[in-house]
């Protein structure tokens, strides 16, 4: 699914989740770069869609874009939110060196607490990770912005590495988000 495959005016359906081909974030139009399903064993867990100003087919190209970015996730099954927060922390830690990760621990703890406070994300519910230059990473869960933005650009990059880093949560999802065809 190359980024340009999503450029049509039609919404994209991924496992029953509708993703718009274009959105606006911080006054900028973003295109759906890629989308796919996160599997855990044989179970479909969630659909993720990556929105960027320009198509990107590598992690470096995604992280190197200066403008706004969005990763939108919609659950395909009920999941314990606290567990999801722990998995995100582990995914960040697995994809960066210890010194970098240690600087982000306060943000990681705050994000994990946000997910723990929600108790559960049910099938059909969603959360969004937005990078807005000059503002930071904005976490929206079930349509509600959660607390203050995470100011450090490194925090958003660390989050993106959960899905796009050298040890991604799911290799097929990484390729789908980057628009890489097999």
Tab-separated table of C-alpha atoms in Angstrom:
chain	number	residue	atom	x	y	z
A	1	UNK	CA	0.000	0.000	0.000
A	2	UNK	CA	2.118	2.890	-1.213
A	3	UNK	CA	1.385	6.371	0.108
A	4	UNK	CA	0.141	7.425	-3.323
A	5	UNK	CA	-2.382	4.566	-3.294
A	6	UNK	CA	-4.242	6.507	-0.596
A	7	UNK	CA	-4.275	9.807	-2.482
A	8	UNK	CA	-7.718	9.236	-4.039
A	9	UNK	CA	-10.732	11.061	-2.609
A	10	UNK	CA	-12.159	7.795	-1.278
A	11	UNK	CA	-11.860	6.789	2.356
A	12	UNK	CA	-9.820	3.642	2.937
A	13	UNK	CA	-11.282	0.642	4.770
A	14	UNK	CA	-8.824	-1.414	6.816
A	15	UNK	CA	-10.490	-4.318	8.643
A	16	UNK	CA	-13.732	-2.372	8.874
A	17	UNK	CA	-12.094	0.852	10.111
A	18	UNK	CA	-12.602	3.873	7.856
A	19	UNK	CA	-9.532	6.062	7.355
A	20	UNK	CA	-9.779	9.359	5.503
A	21	UNK	CA	-7.221	9.786	2.710
A	22	UNK	CA	-6.487	13.344	3.895
A	23	UNK	CA	-6.879	15.239	7.162
A	24	UNK	CA	-5.918	18.696	8.396
A	25	UNK	CA	-3.708	19.118	11.449
A	26	UNK	CA	-2.370	22.440	12.732
A	27	UNK	CA	-3.529	24.115	9.532
A	28	UNK	CA	-1.657	21.699	7.257
A	29	UNK	CA	-3.094	19.025	4.972
A	30	UNK	CA	-1.751	15.558	5.784
A	31	UNK	CA	-2.030	12.501	3.522
A	32	UNK	CA	-2.534	8.943	4.677
A	33	UNK	CA	0.964	7.528	4.187
A	34	UNK	CA	0.018	3.969	5.061
A	35	UNK	CA	-2.277	1.900	7.245
A	36	UNK	CA	-2.460	-1.630	8.544
A	37	UNK	CA	-3.453	-4.031	11.275
A	38	UNK	CA	-1.462	-4.828	14.407
A	39	UNK	CA	-1.543	-8.550	15.075
A	40	UNK	CA	-0.593	-10.199	18.335
A	41	UNK	CA	-0.237	-13.926	17.674
A	42	UNK	CA	-3.236	-14.630	15.417
A	43	UNK	CA	-5.444	-11.886	16.893
A	44	UNK	CA	-6.157	-8.567	15.225
A	45	UNK	CA	-5.587	-5.925	17.918
A	46	UNK	CA	-5.921	-2.525	16.223
A	47	UNK	CA	-5.759	-0.587	12.962
A	48	UNK	CA	-3.121	2.142	12.680
A	49	UNK	CA	-2.929	4.897	10.092
A	50	UNK	CA	0.042	7.247	9.620
A	51	UNK	CA	-0.590	10.742	8.255
A	52	UNK	CA	2.223	12.947	6.914
A	53	UNK	CA	2.631	16.067	4.775
A	54	UNK	CA	4.766	14.160	2.251
A	55	UNK	CA	4.960	10.444	1.478
A	56	UNK	CA	7.702	8.593	3.357
A	57	UNK	CA	8.843	5.007	2.905
A	58	UNK	CA	11.512	4.847	5.638
A	59	UNK	CA	11.627	5.526	9.363
A	60	UNK	CA	14.235	8.236	8.790
A	61	UNK	CA	12.008	9.988	6.231
A	62	UNK	CA	9.059	9.950	8.656
A	63	UNK	CA	11.074	11.232	11.620
A	64	UNK	CA	12.892	13.779	9.417
A	65	UNK	CA	9.718	15.590	8.370
A	66	UNK	CA	9.483	18.890	10.230
A	67	UNK	CA	5.724	19.448	9.972
A	68	UNK	CA	2.774	17.966	11.814
A	69	UNK	CA	2.256	14.182	11.879
A	70	UNK	CA	-0.466	11.881	13.141
A	71	UNK	CA	-0.705	8.230	14.098
A	72	UNK	CA	-4.350	7.236	14.517
A	73	UNK	CA	-5.184	3.920	16.199
A	74	UNK	CA	-8.594	2.249	16.382
A	75	UNK	CA	-9.060	-0.847	18.501
A	76	UNK	CA	-10.350	-4.043	16.878
A	77	UNK	CA	-10.758	-5.831	20.213
A	78	UNK	CA	-11.144	-4.858	23.850
A	79	UNK	CA	-7.800	-4.393	25.583
A	80	UNK	CA	-6.666	-3.441	29.064
A	81	UNK	CA	-5.409	0.150	28.703
A	82	UNK	CA	-2.811	-0.223	31.453
A	83	UNK	CA	-1.304	-3.163	29.590
A	84	UNK	CA	-1.251	-1.101	26.398
A	85	UNK	CA	0.632	1.684	28.210
A	86	UNK	CA	3.209	-0.839	29.448
A	87	UNK	CA	3.630	-2.256	25.939
A	88	UNK	CA	4.241	1.252	24.596
A	89	UNK	CA	6.882	1.910	27.237
A	90	UNK	CA	8.568	-1.406	26.371
A	91	UNK	CA	8.375	-0.613	22.650
A	92	UNK	CA	10.037	2.755	23.203
A	93	UNK	CA	12.754	1.231	25.385
A	94	UNK	CA	13.432	-1.563	22.868
A	95	UNK	CA	14.022	0.931	20.053
A	96	UNK	CA	16.422	3.430	21.618
A	97	UNK	CA	19.550	3.452	23.735
A	98	UNK	CA	19.239	3.513	27.512
A	99	UNK	CA	20.507	7.070	27.946
A	100	UNK	CA	17.956	8.447	25.460
A	101	UNK	CA	15.171	6.421	27.056
A	102	UNK	CA	16.082	7.502	30.600
A	103	UNK	CA	15.578	11.174	29.615
A	104	UNK	CA	12.036	10.356	28.463
A	105	UNK	CA	10.951	8.373	31.549
A	106	UNK	CA	8.821	11.210	33.040
A	107	UNK	CA	6.823	11.426	29.793
A	108	UNK	CA	6.601	7.635	29.511
A	109	UNK	CA	5.256	7.424	33.070
A	110	UNK	CA	2.696	10.179	32.401
A	111	UNK	CA	1.507	8.508	29.195
A	112	UNK	CA	1.264	5.116	30.914
A	113	UNK	CA	-0.823	6.740	33.666
A	114	UNK	CA	-3.211	8.240	31.083
A	115	UNK	CA	-3.825	4.787	29.619
A	116	UNK	CA	-4.140	3.205	33.083
A	117	UNK	CA	-6.759	5.808	34.022
A	118	UNK	CA	-8.896	4.691	31.082
A	119	UNK	CA	-8.912	1.083	32.364
A	120	UNK	CA	-9.966	-0.372	29.015
A	121	UNK	CA	-10.155	0.515	25.350
A	122	UNK	CA	-13.027	-1.282	23.676
A	123	UNK	CA	-13.320	-2.410	20.073
A	124	UNK	CA	-14.127	0.641	17.959
A	125	UNK	CA	-12.572	3.161	20.371
A	126	UNK	CA	-9.538	5.084	19.268
A	127	UNK	CA	-6.611	7.204	20.304
A	128	UNK	CA	-4.456	9.612	18.331
A	129	UNK	CA	-0.837	10.701	18.662
A	130	UNK	CA	-0.279	14.094	17.014
A	131	UNK	CA	3.035	15.897	16.591
A	132	UNK	CA	2.385	19.618	16.300
A	133	UNK	CA	5.523	21.745	15.835
A	134	UNK	CA	5.791	24.402	18.531
A	135	UNK	CA	3.259	22.548	20.708
A	136	UNK	CA	4.537	18.971	21.116
A	137	UNK	CA	2.931	15.548	21.157
A	138	UNK	CA	-0.789	15.713	21.811
A	139	UNK	CA	-2.412	12.492	23.040
A	140	UNK	CA	-6.143	12.203	22.372
A	141	UNK	CA	-7.981	9.184	23.803
A	142	UNK	CA	-11.622	8.488	22.887
A	143	UNK	CA	-11.896	11.977	21.386
A	144	UNK	CA	-10.578	13.826	24.470
A	145	UNK	CA	-7.172	15.534	24.684
A	146	UNK	CA	-5.292	14.079	27.663
A	147	UNK	CA	-3.355	16.652	29.675
A	148	UNK	CA	-0.601	18.936	28.487
A	149	UNK	CA	1.382	18.157	25.331
A	150	UNK	CA	4.660	16.276	25.656
A	151	UNK	CA	7.034	19.075	24.603
A	152	UNK	CA	10.145	17.097	23.587
A	153	UNK	CA	10.390	16.207	19.880
A	154	UNK	CA	12.334	13.109	21.003
A	155	UNK	CA	9.201	11.833	22.742
A	156	UNK	CA	7.155	11.719	19.530
A	157	UNK	CA	10.073	10.146	17.657
A	158	UNK	CA	10.401	7.504	20.395
A	159	UNK	CA	6.682	6.762	20.113
A	160	UNK	CA	6.952	6.391	16.325
A	161	UNK	CA	9.821	3.934	16.768
A	162	UNK	CA	7.390	1.576	18.563
A	163	UNK	CA	5.922	0.924	15.116
A	164	UNK	CA	8.723	2.085	12.800
A	165	UNK	CA	11.935	1.343	14.701
A	166	UNK	CA	14.487	-1.465	14.313
A	167	UNK	CA	12.407	-3.700	16.636
A	168	UNK	CA	8.837	-2.749	15.664
A	169	UNK	CA	5.758	-4.042	17.448
A	170	UNK	CA	4.750	-5.753	14.187
A	171	UNK	CA	6.913	-5.942	11.033
A	172	UNK	CA	3.942	-6.171	8.667
A	173	UNK	CA	2.355	-3.128	10.273
A	174	UNK	CA	5.654	-1.230	9.932
A	175	UNK	CA	5.720	-1.977	6.215
A	176	UNK	CA	2.051	-1.026	5.860
A	177	UNK	CA	2.548	2.319	7.652
A	178	UNK	CA	5.554	3.070	5.440
A	179	UNK	CA	3.593	2.134	2.327
A	180	UNK	CA	6.087	-0.630	1.479
A	181	UNK	CA	4.722	-3.366	-0.768
A	182	UNK	CA	6.047	-6.904	-0.600
